[in-house]
Amino acid sequence: MISLKSVTLRRGVKVVLDDATVTLQPGEKIGLVGRNGAGKSSLFSLLAGRLQADAGEIYLPPRWRMAEVAQSMPETEDSATDYVLEGDTRLQEANAALATAEAADDGHAMAEAHHEIAEAGGFEARPRAQALLMGLGFRGDQLDAPVNSFSGGWRMRLELARALMCPAELMLLDEPTNHLDLDALVWLEAWLQRYDGTMIVISHDREFLDAITKVTLHLDETKLTRYTGNYTAFEEMRAERLMQAEANFAKQQERMAHLQKFIDRFKAKASKAKQAQSRVKALERMEKVAPLLAEADFSFEFKEPDNIPNPMLSISDAAFGYVQEDAPAKVILAGVNRSVLAGQRIGILGANGQGKSTLVKTIAGQLAPLAGEMTEGKGLSIGYFAQQELDVLQLDDGALMHMVRLARDVGPPGREQELRDFLGSFRFVGAMVNQAVGTLSGGEKARLVLAMLVWQRPNLLLLDEPTNHLDLATREALAMALNEFEGTVMLVSHDRALLRSVCDEFWLVGRGGIAPFDGD
């Protein structure tokens, strides 16, 4: 088992753990949850031995192997399969022992090494490594490609496969789903459900946590609290505690009344019935998580659009893709005929590489259609959250400078104090508005991009994986804000809880085209 007794951990002047005591039994699947910056990754470093506790005792079984996903990007010519094979540390040790025995011409040691290789599953190791890669979305022709030929997101999948290859008694997974599409995510869930070791996972994907964990560790205000049950069970138990301690839910009641007003206004209109029904579901769920949201220190809402054209957008016989230098244009999607109407909530589904981002970039105007027509409604105003949006922020400038530029170049205009007050509603307060964006966490950068979206007052929101760096409380705030938004939402996400709570129809991108998907 793993036990922490009265553990205190500091990072600089910040106390991450204060007198933390918890016991984890062998074979338990544990979700580690808490706000961004609470210290979850520091706790992983403590368990992995990269940090030492300032006080208290930590016990891990000394013979346990530990596996975790390395955060560094490897640069090697090794093939993807060989790189993943190296993750099987038991097999690597047996192979090294065999090489030593052969060099010493020690027949007895060679026999023992061959026995150990067989015990480690050496003869089926290569197919096992390739099965991991295929499950995580690699194609057959990529299995022998060099590691340094893959992009950053695919290299992180390689690191995940390498960790899964390890015959570990303890597995530490920090946001393992961030670079996965839905197919790979569902495969990973099934794999982890079969894993018989002890696992601790940090994730902000509630459905992923619900599927694979049966214990939840909550790190909050330097305290570790153990709950028996998955994330939903934890949320309900914590909500009950907070209900007993909190008497005032005025903010939540106000927002729930706003949703109810929308439902009452539109439920009798046939054209709005579907959207009204989705708000009913959101309201039902909001009642359950209201105490958690009341405790959270962040919520926001999209401003009411100045106008809402209908249709927002019409696409006729279009082809989408990109222009290549010294080569024919690369067509990703063809024969696209779709309309985007006012008030729609569209979830865009499809495996990685099928064209979801190409579709969104073309609608956003970053790519031109290769053929056909795309007609925008009069007064269309698009708010676009791109997957790489966090990478194009000016890292040396602060949040206030970003807002000043946005108000000046894009609009609507605003005075500096007005911009400061607005940033304050997104938890950028005091000197933090001038802190260089490059020093902010991923979640803080994502909040800044959301703030910049809200300021522009769009009537069509294009969101391409907006939750990758958001903690669970901020994801809840985003879902509520999207449900209250009166414009149109088009959402690409592998967060099934967000898709389910926000979208009432789906487009399936695949096989070179776009088709409606009649399902959840």
JSON list of C-alpha atoms in Angstrom, two decimals, residues 251-267 275-287 289 293 301 345 476 479-486 501:
[
{"chain": "A", "resi": 251, "resn": "LYS", "atom": "CA", "xyz": [-25.43, 33.73, -7.76]},
{"chain": "A", "resi": 252, "resn": "GLN", "atom": "CA", "xyz": [-26.47, 30.25, -8.82]},
{"chain": "A", "resi": 253, "resn": "GLN", "atom": "CA", "xyz": [-30.15, 31.01, -8.29]},
{"chain": "A", "resi": 254, "resn": "GLU", "atom": "CA", "xyz": [-29.83, 34.06, -10.51]},
{"chain": "A", "resi": 255, "resn": "ARG", "atom": "CA", "xyz": [-28.19, 32.08, -13.32]},
{"chain": "A", "resi": 256, "resn": "MET", "atom": "CA", "xyz": [-30.71, 29.26, -13.00]},
{"chain": "A", "resi": 257, "resn": "ALA", "atom": "CA", "xyz": [-33.50, 31.83, -13.25]},
{"chain": "A", "resi": 258, "resn": "HIS", "atom": "CA", "xyz": [-31.87, 33.12, -16.44]},
{"chain": "A", "resi": 259, "resn": "LEU", "atom": "CA", "xyz": [-32.00, 29.63, -17.96]},
{"chain": "A", "resi": 260, "resn": "GLN", "atom": "CA", "xyz": [-35.59, 29.16, -16.78]},
{"chain": "A", "resi": 261, "resn": "LYS", "atom": "CA", "xyz": [-36.54, 32.45, -18.43]},
{"chain": "A", "resi": 262, "resn": "PHE", "atom": "CA", "xyz": [-35.12, 31.20, -21.74]},
{"chain": "A", "resi": 263, "resn": "ILE", "atom": "CA", "xyz": [-37.02, 27.92, -21.37]},
{"chain": "A", "resi": 264, "resn": "ASP", "atom": "CA", "xyz": [-40.30, 29.67, -20.57]},
{"chain": "A", "resi": 265, "resn": "ARG", "atom": "CA", "xyz": [-39.86, 32.09, -23.47]},
{"chain": "A", "resi": 266, "resn": "PHE", "atom": "CA", "xyz": [-39.09, 29.53, -26.17]},
{"chain": "A", "resi": 267, "resn": "LYS", "atom": "CA", "xyz": [-40.54, 26.15, -25.17]},
{"chain": "A", "resi": 275, "resn": "GLN", "atom": "CA", "xyz": [-32.70, 24.49, -27.77]},
{"chain": "A", "resi": 276, "resn": "ALA", "atom": "CA", "xyz": [-35.19, 24.97, -24.93]},
{"chain": "A", "resi": 277, "resn": "GLN", "atom": "CA", "xyz": [-35.03, 21.24, -24.16]},
{"chain": "A", "resi": 278, "resn": "SER", "atom": "CA", "xyz": [-31.23, 21.34, -24.00]},
{"chain": "A", "resi": 279, "resn": "ARG", "atom": "CA", "xyz": [-31.51, 24.20, -21.47]},
{"chain": "A", "resi": 280, "resn": "VAL", "atom": "CA", "xyz": [-33.91, 22.08, -19.38]},
{"chain": "A", "resi": 281, "resn": "LYS", "atom": "CA", "xyz": [-31.19, 19.41, -19.16]},
{"chain": "A", "resi": 282, "resn": "ALA", "atom": "CA", "xyz": [-28.60, 22.06, -18.30]},
{"chain": "A", "resi": 283, "resn": "LEU", "atom": "CA", "xyz": [-30.87, 23.44, -15.57]},
{"chain": "A", "resi": 284, "resn": "GLU", "atom": "CA", "xyz": [-31.41, 19.99, -14.07]},
{"chain": "A", "resi": 285, "resn": "ARG", "atom": "CA", "xyz": [-27.66, 19.45, -13.95]},
{"chain": "A", "resi": 286, "resn": "MET", "atom": "CA", "xyz": [-26.98, 22.94, -12.65]},
{"chain": "A", "resi": 287, "resn": "GLU", "atom": "CA", "xyz": [-29.15, 22.22, -9.62]},
{"chain": "A", "resi": 289, "resn": "VAL", "atom": "CA", "xyz": [-23.56, 21.18, -9.12]},
{"chain": "A", "resi": 293, "resn": "LEU", "atom": "CA", "xyz": [-19.99, 26.31, -8.53]},
{"chain": "A", "resi": 301, "resn": "GLU", "atom": "CA", "xyz": [-21.09, 34.70, -19.27]},
{"chain": "A", "resi": 345, "resn": "ARG", "atom": "CA", "xyz": [-25.60, 23.96, -30.79]},
{"chain": "A", "resi": 476, "resn": "GLU", "atom": "CA", "xyz": [-18.37, 23.69, -15.59]},
{"chain": "A", "resi": 479, "resn": "ALA", "atom": "CA", "xyz": [-20.62, 24.77, -20.05]},
{"chain": "A", "resi": 480, "resn": "MET", "atom": "CA", "xyz": [-23.00, 27.06, -18.15]},
{"chain": "A", "resi": 481, "resn": "ALA", "atom": "CA", "xyz": [-21.87, 30.11, -20.11]},
{"chain": "A", "resi": 482, "resn": "LEU", "atom": "CA", "xyz": [-22.39, 28.29, -23.43]},
{"chain": "A", "resi": 483, "resn": "ASN", "atom": "CA", "xyz": [-25.87, 27.15, -22.38]},
{"chain": "A", "resi": 484, "resn": "GLU", "atom": "CA", "xyz": [-26.82, 30.75, -21.59]},
{"chain": "A", "resi": 485, "resn": "PHE", "atom": "CA", "xyz": [-25.30, 32.12, -24.81]},
{"chain": "A", "resi": 486, "resn": "GLU", "atom": "CA", "xyz": [-28.02, 33.26, -27.20]},
{"chain": "A", "resi": 501, "resn": "SER", "atom": "CA", "xyz": [-24.47, 19.22, -21.87]}
]
